[in-house]
Short mmCIF file of C-alpha atoms in Angstrom, two decimals:
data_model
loop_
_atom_site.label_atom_id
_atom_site.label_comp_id
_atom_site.label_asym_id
_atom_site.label_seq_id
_atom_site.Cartn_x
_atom_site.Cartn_y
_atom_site.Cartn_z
CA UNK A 6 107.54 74.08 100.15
CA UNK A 7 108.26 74.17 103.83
CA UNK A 8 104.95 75.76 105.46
CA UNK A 9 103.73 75.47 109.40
CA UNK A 10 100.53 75.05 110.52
CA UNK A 11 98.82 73.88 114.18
CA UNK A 12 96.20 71.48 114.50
CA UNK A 13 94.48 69.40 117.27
CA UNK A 14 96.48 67.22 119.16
CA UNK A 15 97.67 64.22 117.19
CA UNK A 16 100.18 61.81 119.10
CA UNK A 17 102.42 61.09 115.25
CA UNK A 18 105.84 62.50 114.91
CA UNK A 19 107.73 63.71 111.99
CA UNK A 20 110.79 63.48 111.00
CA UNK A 21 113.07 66.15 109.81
CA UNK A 22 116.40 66.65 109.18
CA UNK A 23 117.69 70.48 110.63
CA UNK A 24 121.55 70.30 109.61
CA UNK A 25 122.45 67.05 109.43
CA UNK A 26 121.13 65.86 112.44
CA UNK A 27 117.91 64.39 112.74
CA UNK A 28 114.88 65.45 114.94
CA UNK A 29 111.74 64.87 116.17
CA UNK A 30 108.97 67.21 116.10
CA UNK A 31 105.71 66.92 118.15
CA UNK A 32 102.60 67.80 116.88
CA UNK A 33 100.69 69.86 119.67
CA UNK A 34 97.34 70.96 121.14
CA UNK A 35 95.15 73.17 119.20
CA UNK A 36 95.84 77.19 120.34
CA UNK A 37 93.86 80.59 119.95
CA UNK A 38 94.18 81.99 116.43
CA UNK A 39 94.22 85.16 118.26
CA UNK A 40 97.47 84.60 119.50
CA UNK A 41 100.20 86.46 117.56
CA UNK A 42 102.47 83.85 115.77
CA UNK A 43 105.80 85.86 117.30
CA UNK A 44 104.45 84.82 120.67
CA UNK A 45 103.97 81.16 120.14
CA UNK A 46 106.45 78.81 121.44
CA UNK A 47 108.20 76.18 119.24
CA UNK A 48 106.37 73.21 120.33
CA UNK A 49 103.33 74.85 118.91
CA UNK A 50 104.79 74.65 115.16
CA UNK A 51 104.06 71.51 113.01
CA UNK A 52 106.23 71.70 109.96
CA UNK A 53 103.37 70.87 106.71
CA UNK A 54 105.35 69.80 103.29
CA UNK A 55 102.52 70.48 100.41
CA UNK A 56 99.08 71.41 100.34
CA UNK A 57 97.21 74.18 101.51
CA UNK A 58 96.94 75.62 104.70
CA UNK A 59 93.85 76.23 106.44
CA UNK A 60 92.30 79.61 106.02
CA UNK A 61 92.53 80.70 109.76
CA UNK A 62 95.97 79.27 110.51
CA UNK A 63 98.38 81.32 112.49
CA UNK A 64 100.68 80.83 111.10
CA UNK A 65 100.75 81.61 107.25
CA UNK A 66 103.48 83.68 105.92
CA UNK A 67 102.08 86.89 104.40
CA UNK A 68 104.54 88.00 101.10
CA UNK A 69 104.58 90.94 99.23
CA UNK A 70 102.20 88.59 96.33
CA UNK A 71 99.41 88.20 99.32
CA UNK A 72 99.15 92.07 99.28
CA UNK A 73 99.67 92.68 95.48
CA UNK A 74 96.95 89.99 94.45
CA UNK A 75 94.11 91.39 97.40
CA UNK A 76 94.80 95.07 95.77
CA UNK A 77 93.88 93.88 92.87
CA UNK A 78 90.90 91.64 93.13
CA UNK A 79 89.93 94.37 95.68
CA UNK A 80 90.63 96.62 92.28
CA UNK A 81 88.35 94.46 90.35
CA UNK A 82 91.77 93.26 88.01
CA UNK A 83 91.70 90.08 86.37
CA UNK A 84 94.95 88.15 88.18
CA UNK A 85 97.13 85.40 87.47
CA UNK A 86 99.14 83.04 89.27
CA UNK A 87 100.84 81.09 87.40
CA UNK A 88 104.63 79.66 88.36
CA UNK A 89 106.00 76.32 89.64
CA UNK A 90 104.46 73.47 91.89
CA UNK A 91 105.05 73.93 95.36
CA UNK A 92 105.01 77.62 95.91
CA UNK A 93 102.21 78.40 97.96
CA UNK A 94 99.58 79.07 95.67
CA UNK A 95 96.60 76.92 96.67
CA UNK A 96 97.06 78.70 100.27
CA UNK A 97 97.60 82.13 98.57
CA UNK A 98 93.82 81.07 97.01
CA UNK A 99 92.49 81.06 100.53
CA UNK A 100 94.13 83.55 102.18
CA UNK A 101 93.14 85.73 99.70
CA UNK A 102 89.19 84.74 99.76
CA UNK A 103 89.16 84.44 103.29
CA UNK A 104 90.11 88.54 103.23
CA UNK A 105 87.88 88.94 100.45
CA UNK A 106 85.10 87.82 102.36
CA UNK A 107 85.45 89.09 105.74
CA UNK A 108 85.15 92.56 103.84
CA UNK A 109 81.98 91.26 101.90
CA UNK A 110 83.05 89.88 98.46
CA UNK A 111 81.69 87.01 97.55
CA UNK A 112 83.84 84.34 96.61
CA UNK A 113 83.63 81.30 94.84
CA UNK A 114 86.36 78.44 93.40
CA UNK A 115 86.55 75.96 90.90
CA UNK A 116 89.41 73.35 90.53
CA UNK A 117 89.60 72.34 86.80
CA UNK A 118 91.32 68.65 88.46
CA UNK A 119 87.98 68.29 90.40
CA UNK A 120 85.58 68.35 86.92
CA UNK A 121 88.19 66.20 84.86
CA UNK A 122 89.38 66.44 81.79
CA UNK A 123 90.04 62.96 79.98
CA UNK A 124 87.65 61.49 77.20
CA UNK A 125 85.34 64.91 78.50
CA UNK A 126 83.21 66.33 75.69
CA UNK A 127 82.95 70.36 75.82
CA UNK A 128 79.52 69.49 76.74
CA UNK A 129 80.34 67.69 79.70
CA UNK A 130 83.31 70.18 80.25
CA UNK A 131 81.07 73.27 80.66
CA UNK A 132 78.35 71.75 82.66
CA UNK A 133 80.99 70.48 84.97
CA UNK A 134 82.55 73.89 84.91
CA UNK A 135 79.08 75.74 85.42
CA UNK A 136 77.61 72.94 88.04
CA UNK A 137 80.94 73.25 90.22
CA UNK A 138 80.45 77.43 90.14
CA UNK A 139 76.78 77.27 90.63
CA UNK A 140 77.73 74.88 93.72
CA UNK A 141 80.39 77.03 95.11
CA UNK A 142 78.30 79.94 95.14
CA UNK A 143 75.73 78.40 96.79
CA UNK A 144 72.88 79.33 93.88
CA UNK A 145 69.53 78.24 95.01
CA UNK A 146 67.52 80.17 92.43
CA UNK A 147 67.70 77.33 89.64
CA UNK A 148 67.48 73.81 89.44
CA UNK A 149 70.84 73.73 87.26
CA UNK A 150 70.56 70.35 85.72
CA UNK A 151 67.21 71.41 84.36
CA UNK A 152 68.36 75.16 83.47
CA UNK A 153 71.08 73.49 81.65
CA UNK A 154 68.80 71.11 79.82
CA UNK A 155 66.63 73.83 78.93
CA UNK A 156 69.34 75.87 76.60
CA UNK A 157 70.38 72.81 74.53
CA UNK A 158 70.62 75.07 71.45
CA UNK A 159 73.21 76.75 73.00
CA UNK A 160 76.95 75.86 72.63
CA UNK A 161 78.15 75.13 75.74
CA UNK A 162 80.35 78.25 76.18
CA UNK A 163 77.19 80.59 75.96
CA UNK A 164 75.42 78.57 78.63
CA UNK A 165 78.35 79.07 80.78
CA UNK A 166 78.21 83.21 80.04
CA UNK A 167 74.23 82.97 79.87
CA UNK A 168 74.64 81.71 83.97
CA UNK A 169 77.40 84.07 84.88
CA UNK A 170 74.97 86.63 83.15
CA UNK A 171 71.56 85.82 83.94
CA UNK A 172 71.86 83.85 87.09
CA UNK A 173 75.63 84.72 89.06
CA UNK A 174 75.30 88.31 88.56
CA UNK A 175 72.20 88.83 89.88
CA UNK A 176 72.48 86.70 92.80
CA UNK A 177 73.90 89.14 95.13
CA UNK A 178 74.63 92.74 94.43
CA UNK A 179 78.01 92.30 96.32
CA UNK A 180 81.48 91.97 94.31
CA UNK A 181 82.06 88.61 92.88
CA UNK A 182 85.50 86.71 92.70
CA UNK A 183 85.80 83.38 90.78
CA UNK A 184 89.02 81.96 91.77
CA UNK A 185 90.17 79.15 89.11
CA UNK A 186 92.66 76.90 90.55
CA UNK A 187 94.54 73.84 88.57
CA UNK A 188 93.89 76.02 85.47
CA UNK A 189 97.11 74.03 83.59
CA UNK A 190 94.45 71.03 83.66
CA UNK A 191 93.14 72.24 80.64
CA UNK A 192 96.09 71.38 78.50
CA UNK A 193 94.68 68.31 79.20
CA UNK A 194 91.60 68.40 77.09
CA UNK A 195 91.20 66.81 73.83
CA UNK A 196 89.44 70.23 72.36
CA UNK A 197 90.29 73.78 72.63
CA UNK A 198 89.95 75.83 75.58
CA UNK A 199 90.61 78.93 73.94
CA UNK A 200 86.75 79.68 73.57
CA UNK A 201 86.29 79.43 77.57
CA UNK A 202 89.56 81.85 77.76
CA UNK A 203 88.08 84.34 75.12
CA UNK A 204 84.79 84.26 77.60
CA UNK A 205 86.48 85.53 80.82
CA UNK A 206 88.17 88.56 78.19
CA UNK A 207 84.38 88.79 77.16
CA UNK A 208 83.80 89.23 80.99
CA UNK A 209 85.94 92.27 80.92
CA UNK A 210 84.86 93.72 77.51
CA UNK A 211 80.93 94.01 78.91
CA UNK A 212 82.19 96.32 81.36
CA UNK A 213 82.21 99.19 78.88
CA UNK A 214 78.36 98.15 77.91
CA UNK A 215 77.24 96.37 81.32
CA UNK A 216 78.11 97.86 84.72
CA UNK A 217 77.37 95.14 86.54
CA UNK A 218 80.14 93.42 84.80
CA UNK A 219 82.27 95.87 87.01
CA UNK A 220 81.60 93.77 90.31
CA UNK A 221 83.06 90.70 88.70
CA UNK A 222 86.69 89.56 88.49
CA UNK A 223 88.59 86.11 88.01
CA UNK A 224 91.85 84.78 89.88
CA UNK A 225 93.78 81.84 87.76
CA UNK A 226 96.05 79.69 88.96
CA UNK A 227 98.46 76.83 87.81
CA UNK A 228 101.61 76.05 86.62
CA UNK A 229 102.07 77.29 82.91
CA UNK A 230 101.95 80.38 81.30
CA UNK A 231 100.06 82.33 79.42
CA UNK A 232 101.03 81.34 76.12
CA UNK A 233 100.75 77.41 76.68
CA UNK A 234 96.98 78.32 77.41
CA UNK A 235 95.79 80.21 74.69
CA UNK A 236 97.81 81.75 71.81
CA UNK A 237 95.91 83.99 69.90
CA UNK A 238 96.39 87.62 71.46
CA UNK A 239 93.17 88.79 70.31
CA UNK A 240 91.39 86.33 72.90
CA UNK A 241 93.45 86.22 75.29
CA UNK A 242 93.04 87.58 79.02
CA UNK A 243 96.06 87.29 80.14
CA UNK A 244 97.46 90.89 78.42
CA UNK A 245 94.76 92.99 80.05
CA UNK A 246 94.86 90.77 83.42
CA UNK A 247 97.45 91.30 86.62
CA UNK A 248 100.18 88.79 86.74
CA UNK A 249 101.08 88.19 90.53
CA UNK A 250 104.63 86.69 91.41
CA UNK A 251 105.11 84.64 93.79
CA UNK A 252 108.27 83.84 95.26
CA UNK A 253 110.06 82.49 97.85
CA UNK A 254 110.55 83.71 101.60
CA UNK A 255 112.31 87.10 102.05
CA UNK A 256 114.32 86.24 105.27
CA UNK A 257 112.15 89.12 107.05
CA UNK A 258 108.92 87.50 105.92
CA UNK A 259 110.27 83.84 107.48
CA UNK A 260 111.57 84.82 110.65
CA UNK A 261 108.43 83.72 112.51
CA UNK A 262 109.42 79.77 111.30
CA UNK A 263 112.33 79.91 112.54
CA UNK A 264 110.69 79.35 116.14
CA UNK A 265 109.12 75.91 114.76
CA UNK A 266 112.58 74.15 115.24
CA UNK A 267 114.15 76.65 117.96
CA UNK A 268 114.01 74.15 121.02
CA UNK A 269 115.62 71.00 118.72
CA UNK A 270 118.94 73.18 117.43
CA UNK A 271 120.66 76.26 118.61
CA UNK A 272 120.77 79.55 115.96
CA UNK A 273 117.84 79.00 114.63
CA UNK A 274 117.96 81.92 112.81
CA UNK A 275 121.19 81.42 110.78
CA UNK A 276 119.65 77.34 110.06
CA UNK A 277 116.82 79.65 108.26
CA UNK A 278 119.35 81.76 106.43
#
């Protein structure tokens, strides 16, 4: 995926290939976010092949799946993301939060690749899992490694509901969005995940009983689908969750890039076609 970004000033080139003939493109000084990325001049653009953009960068492309998966974590809908590498999802993620939480919902992530998953136990799975949450929502109320000590008769999958219950919840009384990226990872484990799958449709069942269930919601994300995760329809989220689509650039949508590589080529605008 071809995505732009600006950073501080960095003396490196990179090279890129615009029709067949190779150029150079600079990587410049740092400028206002406030500036409107329609008004920027080209040799503000730095062309960024993978990863994630940063949440305040100028210029991200917003697509129709940025406004369909904020309505619906807005919403309180269980989402989805799940579709090919490459695609803009990890910066989807933090565009998303970053709205999220500039209109007060607290937001917190977990990437599955960051706990691991080979030779795990579930054991060591969950408290990964639950550690990484408790972490990312910045829960000062417990000691964790000692609250998860203390519920050793638990399996692990109640210990991870038991914090999202007794401990999450109640930590603010704002709306709460757990976004889970790399969730593919878990294909990777040598036991099944479909108990930790059933839990976030438990999540959604307690609404009926627990209101306070109401202010939480979960955003996956990987490349898979549904089925490859879990297959038993009776536990499954994914048919009473949101599936958001993501796709490419409408040519409306990518205009703005098209100013990136404007000074190296003439039509710019029919090189984005």
């Amino acid at each position: 995926m071809l995505q732009l970004v600006s950073k501080p000033s960095q003396l490196q080139q990179v090279e890129v290939s615009v029709c067949q003939n190779p150029g150079k493109i600079e990587k410049f000084p740092f400028f206002s976010s406030l500036i409107s990325v329609s008004d920027l001049p080209a040799t503000e653009f730095e062309y960024q092949v993978g990863g994630s953009l940063p949440p305040n960068s100028p210029t991200y492309v917003t697509r129709a799946a940025d406004r369909e998966l904020y309505k619906s974590l807005k919403a309180g809908e269980f989402c989805y993301v799940l579709t090919s590498r490459q695609m803009g999802k990890s910066s989807l993620r933090v565009q998303a939060a970053r709205r999220l939480q500039a209109e007060g919902t607290v937001c917190g992530t977990v990437d599955i690749t960051g706990i691991g998953t080979t030779d795990m136990t579930p054991m060591q799975w969950y408290a990964g899992f639950t550690g990484t949450l408790a972490n990312s929502f910045k829960i000062k109320s417990i000691n964790f490694r000692t609250w998860w000590r203390d519920r050793e008769h638990l399996p692990p999958v109640l210990r991870l509901n038991e914090f999202i219950e007794q401990v999450l919840l109640p930590s603010t009384e704002r709306n709460i969005v757990i976004f889970i990226d790399e969730i593919d990872s878990v294909l990777s484990l040598k036991f099944s995940s479909d108990d930790f799958f059933a839990m976030i449709r438990g999540c959604y069942n307690k609404r009926a009983e627990n209101p306070e269930y109401n202010r939480l919601t979960f955003a996956l994300f990987g490349v898979t689908t549904p089925q490859d995760l879990i297959a038993d329809k009776t536990r499954t989220p994914f048919n009473i969750g949101r599936p958001i689509e993501l796709k490419g650039f409408a040519l409306d949508e990518a205009i703005p890039l098209a100013q990136g590589f404007s000074e190296q080529i003439e039509n710019s605008l029919e090189v984005l076609k």
